[in-house]
Amino acid sequence: MRLSRFFLPILRETPKEAEIVSHRLMLRAGMMRQEAAGIYAFLPLGFRVLQKICAIVREEQNRSGAIELLMPTIQSADLWRESGRYEAYGKEMLRIKDRHERDMLYGPTNEEMITEIFRSYVRSYKDLPLNLYHIQWKFRDEVRPRFGLMRGREFLMKDAYSFDLDQAGATHSYNKMFVAYLRTFARMGLKSIPMRAESGPIGGNLSHEFIILASTGESEVFCHKDYLDLPVPGADVNFDDVAGLQATVDAWTAQYAATSDMHDAAAFAKVPSDKQVSARGIEVGHIFYFGTKYSEPMKAVVSTGEGGDKPVHMGSYGIGPSRLVAAIIEASHDEAGIVWPEAVAPFKVAILNLKQGAADTDAACEQLYRALTAKGVEVLYHDIDERAGAKFATADLIGVPWQVMVGPRGLAEGKVEVKKRTDGSREMMTPAAALDLLAK
């Protein structure tokens, strides 16, 4: 992508309304624009990151055996009245009426709707287990939206819903999502720690929040230091191995880990002092097992094969891809701007032409740009006539992992300068060597 043909509205000044790092940097980097309180448009750079995050989420959900569908954003209030949540949910739910005066709502979550879909088609235990998920926009009317995407009103959510015959099966489905979440966040360059959590309006008696540690985190968390070094299951993990998955979950829940809401000071005091971690954290995922909370009132039952029917056991599992964009920035930035993990970066390489219009630098940049693009590398070519300092600042601000600086001095020696954004290291090399390095 040539910057001269891209839409990248960089802001040189920090917007006054931005209170936290991710909000400031996303606005300055031209990743999003606020359209109303807590509601944002994703501009092209931000949308590229969001798509990368969704792709990883989707791949790991599919790997675990979950099946994707897509439910509508507008739901009938009647479904929520069946479950008993319509009046109980509170003012966060946006309630509306259609032209026929029917009560509708903009979905804050989808337990009721997925239960209605399930009960319409599934009749037998032979069709279980089943896990259905989608990636869809949600709306919760926060009383005080703030911090950009960290506490917005409209947000993108991956929500999955599992259906099992009994608690044992439901526990295995829960464990699948537990492990899938560990893998998902690790692939984004994040170290997530599962912590016991409140279930809130979703309900249920088993729940974990996945927390990443960040100095700018929204709340205080407490955990055992060993969690920082636990190995994440590999791509070859067997999601059908009941005992193996349980062993992994046991290892990841054996030590103390709690958010401020669930913190037990006495229990934490028993952790050796050199192993105590007290830090700020950001929630990036939340999983719930809630048994028959929805299936009983909504009559989502299956035949057991023994002459009777029983309500299915359910769980729900959420990840906020739009929130993750901000969370990754909170965990990975410096004074110059964003430092994207390569897996979610909007572009892998930025080519900076340090003397736009000069025949030698123009030709070298064009050749490198075409060669990298041909190898499938996502490149942003800064081909606008700006001073070198401005180009350096833009590349650092938007956080592209690799920068290739092409200037007349280096070319006189047959070389370009390659900079790695994560540590700022630089190396002079031939264009051919740079192509080999960046195409890996």
Short mmCIF file of C-alpha atoms in Angstrom, two decimals:
data_model
loop_
_atom_site.label_atom_id
_atom_site.label_comp_id
_atom_site.label_asym_id
_atom_site.label_seq_id
_atom_site.Cartn_x
_atom_site.Cartn_y
_atom_site.Cartn_z
CA MET A 1 0.00 0.00 0.00
CA ARG A 2 1.36 3.41 -0.99
CA LEU A 3 0.81 6.02 1.68
CA SER A 4 -0.08 8.50 -1.06
CA ARG A 5 -3.12 6.32 -1.82
CA PHE A 6 -3.97 5.34 1.75
CA PHE A 7 -6.27 7.13 4.20
CA LEU A 8 -4.18 7.84 7.31
CA PRO A 9 -5.29 11.03 9.13
CA ILE A 10 -2.35 11.44 11.54
CA LEU A 11 -2.84 13.93 14.40
CA ARG A 12 0.27 15.77 15.56
CA GLU A 13 -1.31 16.95 18.81
CA THR A 14 -2.75 14.75 21.56
CA PRO A 15 -6.57 15.11 21.80
CA LYS A 16 -7.60 16.55 25.15
CA GLU A 17 -10.44 14.05 25.66
CA ALA A 18 -8.08 11.04 25.56
CA GLU A 19 -7.26 9.96 29.13
CA ILE A 20 -5.29 6.74 28.58
CA VAL A 21 -2.45 5.67 26.30
CA SER A 22 -4.44 3.50 23.89
CA HIS A 23 -7.09 6.18 23.37
CA ARG A 24 -4.45 8.84 22.72
CA LEU A 25 -2.41 6.72 20.34
CA MET A 26 -5.37 5.36 18.39
CA LEU A 27 -6.65 8.88 17.75
CA ARG A 28 -3.19 10.25 16.92
CA ALA A 29 -2.39 7.29 14.63
CA GLY A 30 -5.59 7.78 12.65
CA MET A 31 -6.97 4.39 13.68
CA MET A 32 -10.43 5.52 14.79
CA ARG A 33 -12.75 8.49 15.17
CA GLN A 34 -15.40 9.09 17.83
CA GLU A 35 -18.89 9.44 16.35
CA ALA A 36 -20.80 9.65 19.64
CA ALA A 37 -20.04 9.00 23.31
CA GLY A 38 -18.50 5.52 23.47
CA ILE A 39 -19.10 4.86 19.75
CA TYR A 40 -16.20 4.85 17.29
CA ALA A 41 -15.62 4.43 13.57
CA PHE A 42 -12.65 2.20 12.73
CA LEU A 43 -10.55 3.97 10.12
CA PRO A 44 -8.48 1.89 7.66
CA LEU A 45 -5.37 1.43 9.83
CA GLY A 46 -7.41 0.45 12.88
CA PHE A 47 -9.64 -1.80 10.82
CA ARG A 48 -6.64 -3.72 9.52
CA VAL A 49 -5.58 -4.47 13.10
CA LEU A 50 -9.14 -5.45 14.05
CA GLN A 51 -9.28 -7.86 11.13
CA LYS A 52 -5.97 -9.48 12.19
CA ILE A 53 -7.29 -9.97 15.71
CA CYS A 54 -10.56 -11.45 14.44
CA ALA A 55 -8.67 -13.86 12.20
CA ILE A 56 -6.65 -15.23 15.14
CA VAL A 57 -9.77 -15.49 17.30
CA ARG A 58 -11.61 -17.30 14.50
CA GLU A 59 -8.74 -19.73 13.84
CA GLU A 60 -8.48 -20.74 17.50
CA GLN A 61 -12.25 -21.09 17.91
CA ASN A 62 -12.35 -23.34 14.85
CA ARG A 63 -9.35 -25.31 16.11
CA SER A 64 -11.20 -26.04 19.35
CA GLY A 65 -14.22 -27.40 17.47
CA ALA A 66 -16.54 -24.39 17.76
CA ILE A 67 -18.75 -23.66 14.73
CA GLU A 68 -19.34 -20.17 13.40
CA LEU A 69 -22.73 -18.62 12.60
CA LEU A 70 -24.04 -15.07 12.68
CA MET A 71 -26.97 -13.80 14.73
CA PRO A 72 -28.73 -10.44 14.29
CA THR A 73 -27.96 -7.43 16.46
CA ILE A 74 -31.66 -6.63 17.09
CA GLN A 75 -33.49 -9.11 19.33
CA SER A 76 -37.07 -9.60 20.44
CA ALA A 77 -37.77 -8.67 24.05
CA ASP A 78 -39.99 -11.76 24.30
CA LEU A 79 -36.92 -14.03 24.32
CA TRP A 80 -35.48 -12.13 27.26
CA ARG A 81 -38.78 -12.28 29.08
CA GLU A 82 -38.64 -16.08 28.77
CA SER A 83 -35.30 -16.20 30.52
CA GLY A 84 -36.34 -13.60 33.10
CA ARG A 85 -33.58 -11.17 32.20
CA TYR A 86 -35.50 -8.45 30.34
CA GLU A 87 -36.34 -6.38 33.41
CA ALA A 88 -33.35 -7.52 35.45
CA TYR A 89 -30.61 -6.52 33.00
CA GLY A 90 -30.77 -2.80 33.79
CA LYS A 91 -30.33 0.43 31.90
CA GLU A 92 -27.28 -0.86 30.02
CA MET A 93 -29.73 -2.55 27.65
CA LEU A 94 -30.90 -0.32 24.79
CA ARG A 95 -34.65 -0.97 24.58
CA ILE A 96 -36.52 0.08 21.45
CA LYS A 97 -39.89 -0.42 19.75
CA ASP A 98 -40.45 -1.17 16.09
CA ARG A 99 -43.20 0.48 13.99
CA HIS A 100 -45.70 -2.12 15.23
CA GLU A 101 -44.97 -1.18 18.86
CA ARG A 102 -43.26 -4.51 19.54
CA ASP A 103 -40.58 -4.43 22.22
CA MET A 104 -37.13 -4.98 20.76
CA LEU A 105 -33.58 -4.47 22.01
CA TYR A 106 -30.09 -4.01 20.65
CA GLY A 107 -28.35 -7.12 21.90
CA PRO A 108 -25.80 -6.75 24.71
CA THR A 109 -25.22 -10.54 24.58
CA ASN A 110 -26.86 -13.58 22.92
CA GLU A 111 -27.62 -16.31 25.47
CA GLU A 112 -31.37 -16.10 24.83
CA MET A 113 -31.18 -16.04 21.06
CA ILE A 114 -28.73 -18.93 20.77
CA THR A 115 -30.87 -20.97 23.17
CA GLU A 116 -33.90 -20.29 20.97
CA ILE A 117 -31.96 -21.42 17.88
CA PHE A 118 -30.73 -24.54 19.65
CA ARG A 119 -34.18 -25.61 20.92
CA SER A 120 -35.65 -25.18 17.43
CA TYR A 121 -33.41 -27.81 15.85
CA VAL A 122 -31.65 -30.05 18.38
CA ARG A 123 -33.68 -32.86 19.91
CA SER A 124 -31.28 -35.67 20.82
CA TYR A 125 -28.25 -36.16 23.02
CA LYS A 126 -26.61 -37.65 19.91
CA ASP A 127 -26.24 -34.10 18.53
CA LEU A 128 -24.16 -33.04 21.54
CA PRO A 129 -21.74 -31.57 22.37
CA LEU A 130 -22.23 -28.42 20.35
CA ASN A 131 -20.49 -25.05 20.50
CA LEU A 132 -21.71 -22.20 18.31
CA TYR A 133 -20.02 -18.81 18.05
CA HIS A 134 -20.15 -15.58 16.13
CA ILE A 135 -18.26 -12.30 15.88
CA GLN A 136 -20.81 -9.50 16.07
CA TRP A 137 -21.32 -5.91 17.20
CA LYS A 138 -22.94 -5.42 20.60
CA PHE A 139 -24.27 -2.41 22.48
CA ARG A 140 -24.31 -1.73 26.21
CA ASP A 141 -25.38 1.73 27.30
CA GLU A 142 -22.58 2.44 29.79
CA VAL A 143 -23.49 5.18 32.23
CA ARG A 144 -20.09 6.78 31.72
CA PRO A 145 -18.26 5.62 28.60
CA ARG A 146 -14.60 6.56 28.75
CA PHE A 147 -11.09 5.42 27.90
CA GLY A 148 -11.85 4.97 24.21
CA LEU A 149 -12.39 1.32 23.27
CA MET A 150 -11.68 0.12 26.81
CA ARG A 151 -15.10 1.20 28.02
CA GLY A 152 -17.21 1.99 24.98
CA ARG A 153 -20.90 1.49 24.33
CA GLU A 154 -20.70 -0.25 20.96
CA PHE A 155 -18.09 -2.99 20.63
CA LEU A 156 -17.22 -6.07 18.61
CA MET A 157 -17.61 -9.34 20.50
CA LYS A 158 -16.76 -12.94 19.82
CA ASP A 159 -19.30 -14.86 21.86
CA ALA A 160 -19.49 -18.66 21.88
CA TYR A 161 -22.15 -20.86 23.50
CA SER A 162 -21.71 -24.50 24.42
CA PHE A 163 -24.43 -27.14 24.87
CA ASP A 164 -23.84 -30.44 26.68
CA LEU A 165 -25.91 -33.25 28.16
CA ASP A 166 -24.49 -32.98 31.68
CA GLN A 167 -22.05 -31.14 33.91
CA ALA A 168 -19.14 -33.40 33.02
CA GLY A 169 -19.56 -32.67 29.34
CA ALA A 170 -20.03 -28.98 30.04
CA THR A 171 -16.82 -28.90 32.06
CA HIS A 172 -14.92 -30.33 29.10
CA SER A 173 -16.45 -27.69 26.82
CA TYR A 174 -15.40 -25.04 29.34
CA ASN A 175 -11.87 -26.44 29.38
CA LYS A 176 -11.72 -26.33 25.57
CA MET A 177 -12.49 -22.63 25.62
CA PHE A 178 -10.07 -22.08 28.51
CA VAL A 179 -7.21 -23.56 26.49
CA ALA A 180 -8.33 -21.88 23.25
CA TYR A 181 -8.21 -18.53 25.04
CA LEU A 182 -4.67 -19.14 26.31
CA ARG A 183 -3.59 -19.85 22.74
CA THR A 184 -5.52 -16.92 21.26
CA PHE A 185 -3.92 -14.29 23.45
CA ALA A 186 -0.44 -15.83 23.22
CA ARG A 187 -0.61 -15.61 19.42
CA MET A 188 -1.26 -11.87 19.79
CA GLY A 189 1.90 -11.44 21.82
CA LEU A 190 0.02 -11.27 25.13
CA LYS A 191 0.60 -13.21 28.34
CA SER A 192 -2.90 -13.77 29.74
CA ILE A 193 -3.56 -15.05 33.25
CA PRO A 194 -6.92 -16.71 34.00
CA MET A 195 -8.42 -15.45 37.25
CA ARG A 196 -11.54 -16.54 39.09
CA ALA A 197 -14.25 -13.98 38.45
CA GLU A 198 -17.76 -12.87 39.25
CA SER A 199 -20.40 -14.01 36.76
CA GLY A 200 -22.42 -10.78 36.84
CA PRO A 201 -25.62 -10.57 34.76
CA ILE A 202 -24.60 -13.61 32.67
CA GLY A 203 -25.08 -15.86 35.70
CA GLY A 204 -23.52 -19.17 36.68
CA ASN A 205 -21.14 -20.53 39.31
CA LEU A 206 -17.91 -21.04 37.36
CA SER A 207 -16.20 -18.13 35.68
CA HIS A 208 -12.72 -16.94 34.72
CA GLU A 209 -11.47 -13.61 33.46
CA PHE A 210 -8.36 -13.62 31.29
CA ILE A 211 -6.14 -10.74 32.42
CA ILE A 212 -3.05 -9.23 30.82
CA LEU A 213 -0.67 -7.26 33.01
CA ALA A 214 -0.14 -3.65 31.96
CA SER A 215 1.03 -0.65 33.96
CA THR A 216 -1.91 1.33 32.58
CA GLY A 217 -4.43 -1.41 33.45
CA GLU A 218 -7.93 -0.57 34.59
CA SER A 219 -7.86 -2.50 37.88
CA GLU A 220 -5.52 -4.05 40.42
CA VAL A 221 -4.86 -7.79 40.17
CA PHE A 222 -2.95 -10.26 42.32
CA CYS A 223 -1.31 -13.49 41.23
CA HIS A 224 1.49 -16.00 41.71
CA LYS A 225 4.63 -15.17 39.73
CA ASP A 226 4.83 -18.68 38.25
CA TYR A 227 1.95 -17.83 35.90
CA LEU A 228 4.30 -15.59 33.93
CA ASP A 229 6.40 -18.59 32.89
CA LEU A 230 3.79 -21.29 32.35
CA PRO A 231 3.94 -22.77 28.81
CA VAL A 232 0.92 -22.18 26.59
CA PRO A 233 -0.42 -25.30 24.79
CA GLY A 234 0.89 -25.67 21.25
CA ALA A 235 -1.00 -25.83 17.97
CA ASP A 236 -1.05 -29.62 18.24
CA VAL A 237 -3.14 -29.61 21.43
CA ASN A 238 -5.76 -32.37 21.38
CA PHE A 239 -9.10 -30.79 22.27
CA ASP A 240 -10.70 -34.23 22.51
CA ASP A 241 -8.33 -35.33 25.26
CA VAL A 242 -10.50 -34.86 28.34
CA ALA A 243 -7.82 -35.71 30.89
CA GLY A 244 -5.11 -33.77 29.06
CA LEU A 245 -7.17 -30.58 28.87
CA GLN A 246 -8.17 -30.89 32.50
CA ALA A 247 -4.52 -31.22 33.46
CA THR A 248 -3.72 -28.02 31.56
CA VAL A 249 -6.56 -26.14 33.24
CA ASP A 250 -5.47 -27.50 36.62
CA ALA A 251 -1.94 -26.21 36.02
CA TRP A 252 -3.29 -22.78 35.10
CA THR A 253 -5.55 -22.55 38.14
CA ALA A 254 -3.37 -24.20 40.79
CA GLN A 255 -1.83 -20.98 42.10
CA TYR A 256 -3.38 -17.81 43.46
CA ALA A 257 -4.81 -15.40 40.88
CA ALA A 258 -7.59 -12.89 41.54
CA THR A 259 -8.95 -9.58 40.42
CA SER A 260 -9.62 -6.89 43.03
CA ASP A 261 -13.29 -7.98 43.14
CA MET A 262 -12.34 -11.54 44.13
CA HIS A 263 -9.16 -10.78 46.07
CA ASP A 264 -8.61 -12.64 49.35
CA ALA A 265 -5.81 -10.88 51.22
CA ALA A 266 -5.35 -13.75 53.66
CA ALA A 267 -4.97 -16.31 50.88
CA PHE A 268 -2.59 -14.05 48.95
CA ALA A 269 -0.47 -13.62 52.07
CA LYS A 270 0.23 -17.36 52.01
CA VAL A 271 2.00 -16.97 48.65
CA PRO A 272 5.80 -16.68 49.21
CA SER A 273 6.74 -13.01 49.19
CA ASP A 274 9.16 -13.45 46.28
CA LYS A 275 6.33 -14.98 44.25
CA GLN A 276 3.69 -12.33 44.92
CA VAL A 277 2.71 -10.19 41.94
CA SER A 278 0.54 -7.16 42.57
CA ALA A 279 -0.03 -5.20 39.37
CA ARG A 280 -2.50 -3.48 37.11
CA GLY A 281 -4.45 -5.65 34.71
CA ILE A 282 -6.78 -5.50 31.72
CA GLU A 283 -9.55 -8.02 31.08
CA VAL A 284 -9.35 -9.43 27.54
CA GLY A 285 -11.69 -12.41 27.82
CA HIS A 286 -14.34 -13.91 30.09
CA ILE A 287 -15.76 -17.44 30.17
CA PHE A 288 -18.80 -18.76 32.07
CA TYR A 289 -20.42 -22.10 32.87
CA PHE A 290 -23.99 -21.62 34.05
CA GLY A 291 -25.63 -25.04 33.80
CA THR A 292 -29.36 -24.90 33.06
CA LYS A 293 -29.91 -21.20 33.87
CA TYR A 294 -31.29 -20.55 30.37
CA SER A 295 -32.22 -24.00 29.11
CA GLU A 296 -34.72 -24.67 31.92
CA PRO A 297 -36.92 -21.57 31.59
CA MET A 298 -36.61 -21.61 27.80
CA LYS A 299 -37.22 -25.38 27.54
CA ALA A 300 -34.09 -26.24 25.62
CA VAL A 301 -34.17 -30.00 26.24
CA VAL A 302 -32.85 -33.12 24.53
CA SER A 303 -33.80 -36.77 24.75
CA THR A 304 -31.40 -38.76 26.91
CA GLY A 305 -31.87 -42.09 25.15
CA GLU A 306 -33.29 -43.50 28.37
CA GLY A 307 -36.91 -42.55 27.85
CA GLY A 308 -36.85 -38.93 29.02
CA ASP A 309 -35.79 -35.39 28.27
CA LYS A 310 -33.49 -33.10 30.21
CA PRO A 311 -32.39 -29.47 29.90
CA VAL A 312 -28.95 -29.04 28.42
CA HIS A 313 -26.02 -27.60 30.32
CA MET A 314 -24.64 -24.40 28.82
CA GLY A 315 -21.69 -22.07 28.94
CA SER A 316 -20.79 -18.79 27.23
CA TYR A 317 -17.40 -17.45 26.27
CA GLY A 318 -16.56 -13.88 25.30
CA ILE A 319 -13.62 -12.08 23.72
CA GLY A 320 -13.81 -8.43 22.68
CA PRO A 321 -11.72 -7.98 19.50
CA SER A 322 -12.31 -4.21 19.43
CA ARG A 323 -11.28 -3.94 23.08
CA LEU A 324 -8.22 -6.07 22.31
CA VAL A 325 -6.95 -3.45 19.88
CA ALA A 326 -6.72 -1.02 22.80
CA ALA A 327 -5.47 -3.64 25.28
CA ILE A 328 -2.56 -4.61 23.05
CA ILE A 329 -1.55 -0.96 22.77
CA GLU A 330 -1.76 -0.54 26.55
CA ALA A 331 0.58 -3.52 26.94
CA SER A 332 2.92 -2.65 24.05
CA HIS A 333 3.90 0.98 23.46
CA ASP A 334 6.67 3.46 24.17
CA GLU A 335 7.06 7.23 24.20
CA ALA A 336 7.20 7.33 20.38
CA GLY A 337 4.01 5.40 19.76
CA ILE A 338 2.57 1.92 19.32
CA VAL A 339 4.74 -1.21 19.22
CA TRP A 340 2.60 -3.84 17.48
CA PRO A 341 3.28 -7.55 17.87
CA GLU A 342 3.88 -8.74 14.32
CA ALA A 343 0.84 -11.04 14.26
CA VAL A 344 -1.61 -8.14 14.59
CA ALA A 345 0.32 -5.27 13.00
CA PRO A 346 -1.54 -3.40 10.26
CA PHE A 347 1.55 -3.74 8.03
CA LYS A 348 4.68 -5.78 8.58
CA VAL A 349 7.08 -3.35 6.86
CA ALA A 350 7.23 0.40 6.32
CA ILE A 351 9.49 1.61 3.49
CA LEU A 352 10.66 5.17 4.12
CA ASN A 353 11.96 7.03 1.08
CA LEU A 354 14.30 9.59 2.64
CA LYS A 355 14.66 11.64 -0.54
CA GLN A 356 11.40 11.54 -2.41
CA GLY A 357 11.85 12.46 -6.08
CA ALA A 358 15.48 11.40 -6.34
CA ALA A 359 15.94 8.87 -9.11
CA ASP A 360 18.10 6.46 -7.10
CA THR A 361 15.97 6.35 -3.93
CA ASP A 362 12.70 6.25 -5.89
CA ALA A 363 13.93 3.32 -7.98
CA ALA A 364 15.28 1.39 -4.97
CA CYS A 365 12.06 1.89 -3.01
CA GLU A 366 9.92 0.83 -5.95
CA GLN A 367 11.96 -2.30 -6.51
CA LEU A 368 11.87 -3.28 -2.82
CA TYR A 369 8.16 -2.47 -2.55
CA ARG A 370 7.27 -4.65 -5.55
CA ALA A 371 9.54 -7.52 -4.44
CA LEU A 372 8.13 -7.63 -0.90
CA THR A 373 4.54 -7.35 -2.14
CA ALA A 374 5.14 -10.21 -4.59
CA LYS A 375 6.23 -12.37 -1.65
CA GLY A 376 3.02 -11.64 0.22
CA VAL A 377 4.51 -9.20 2.73
CA GLU A 378 2.17 -6.39 3.79
CA VAL A 379 4.05 -3.16 3.09
CA LEU A 380 3.28 0.50 3.65
CA TYR A 381 5.44 2.58 1.31
CA HIS A 382 5.83 6.15 2.61
CA ASP A 383 6.06 7.83 -0.79
CA ILE A 384 4.89 11.30 0.27
CA ASP A 385 7.33 14.21 0.00
CA GLU A 386 7.98 14.91 3.69
CA ARG A 387 11.17 15.51 5.65
CA ALA A 388 12.87 12.40 6.99
CA GLY A 389 12.09 13.23 10.63
CA ALA A 390 8.36 13.32 9.93
CA LYS A 391 8.55 9.95 8.21
CA PHE A 392 10.43 8.44 11.17
CA ALA A 393 7.82 9.85 13.58
CA THR A 394 4.91 8.47 11.56
CA ALA A 395 6.44 5.00 11.30
CA ASP A 396 7.13 4.88 15.04
CA LEU A 397 3.69 6.24 15.91
CA ILE A 398 1.74 3.63 13.93
CA GLY A 399 4.03 0.88 15.22
CA VAL A 400 4.93 -1.07 12.07
CA PRO A 401 7.34 -3.84 13.23
CA TRP A 402 10.01 -3.24 10.56
CA GLN A 403 11.17 -0.02 8.94
CA VAL A 404 13.38 0.12 5.84
CA MET A 405 15.03 3.50 5.38
CA VAL A 406 16.22 4.17 1.86
CA GLY A 407 18.50 7.22 1.52
CA PRO A 408 21.15 8.44 -0.90
CA ARG A 409 24.06 7.89 1.51
CA GLY A 410 23.26 4.26 2.10
CA LEU A 411 22.53 3.59 -1.55
CA ALA A 412 25.92 5.01 -2.46
CA GLU A 413 27.33 2.00 -0.59
CA GLY A 414 24.66 -0.34 -2.01
CA LYS A 415 22.78 -0.59 1.29
CA VAL A 416 19.56 0.33 3.09
CA GLU A 417 18.97 0.66 6.84
CA VAL A 418 16.58 -1.79 8.54
CA LYS A 419 15.12 -0.91 11.92
CA LYS A 420 13.28 -3.28 14.27
CA ARG A 421 10.53 -1.36 16.08
CA THR A 422 10.44 -3.54 19.22
CA ASP A 423 13.97 -2.71 20.37
CA GLY A 424 15.05 0.08 18.02
CA SER A 425 17.99 -1.95 16.71
CA ARG A 426 19.28 -0.92 13.28
CA GLU A 427 21.40 -2.66 10.65
CA MET A 428 22.77 -1.61 7.28
CA MET A 429 22.34 -4.31 4.63
CA THR A 430 21.93 -4.77 0.93
CA PRO A 431 18.38 -4.54 -0.47
CA ALA A 432 18.61 -8.26 -1.31
CA ALA A 433 19.49 -9.12 2.30
CA ALA A 434 16.66 -6.90 3.54
CA LEU A 435 14.25 -8.70 1.22
CA ASP A 436 15.37 -12.09 2.55
CA LEU A 437 15.01 -10.95 6.17
CA LEU A 438 11.59 -9.36 5.80
CA ALA A 439 10.10 -12.09 3.61
CA LYS A 440 10.67 -14.77 6.26
#
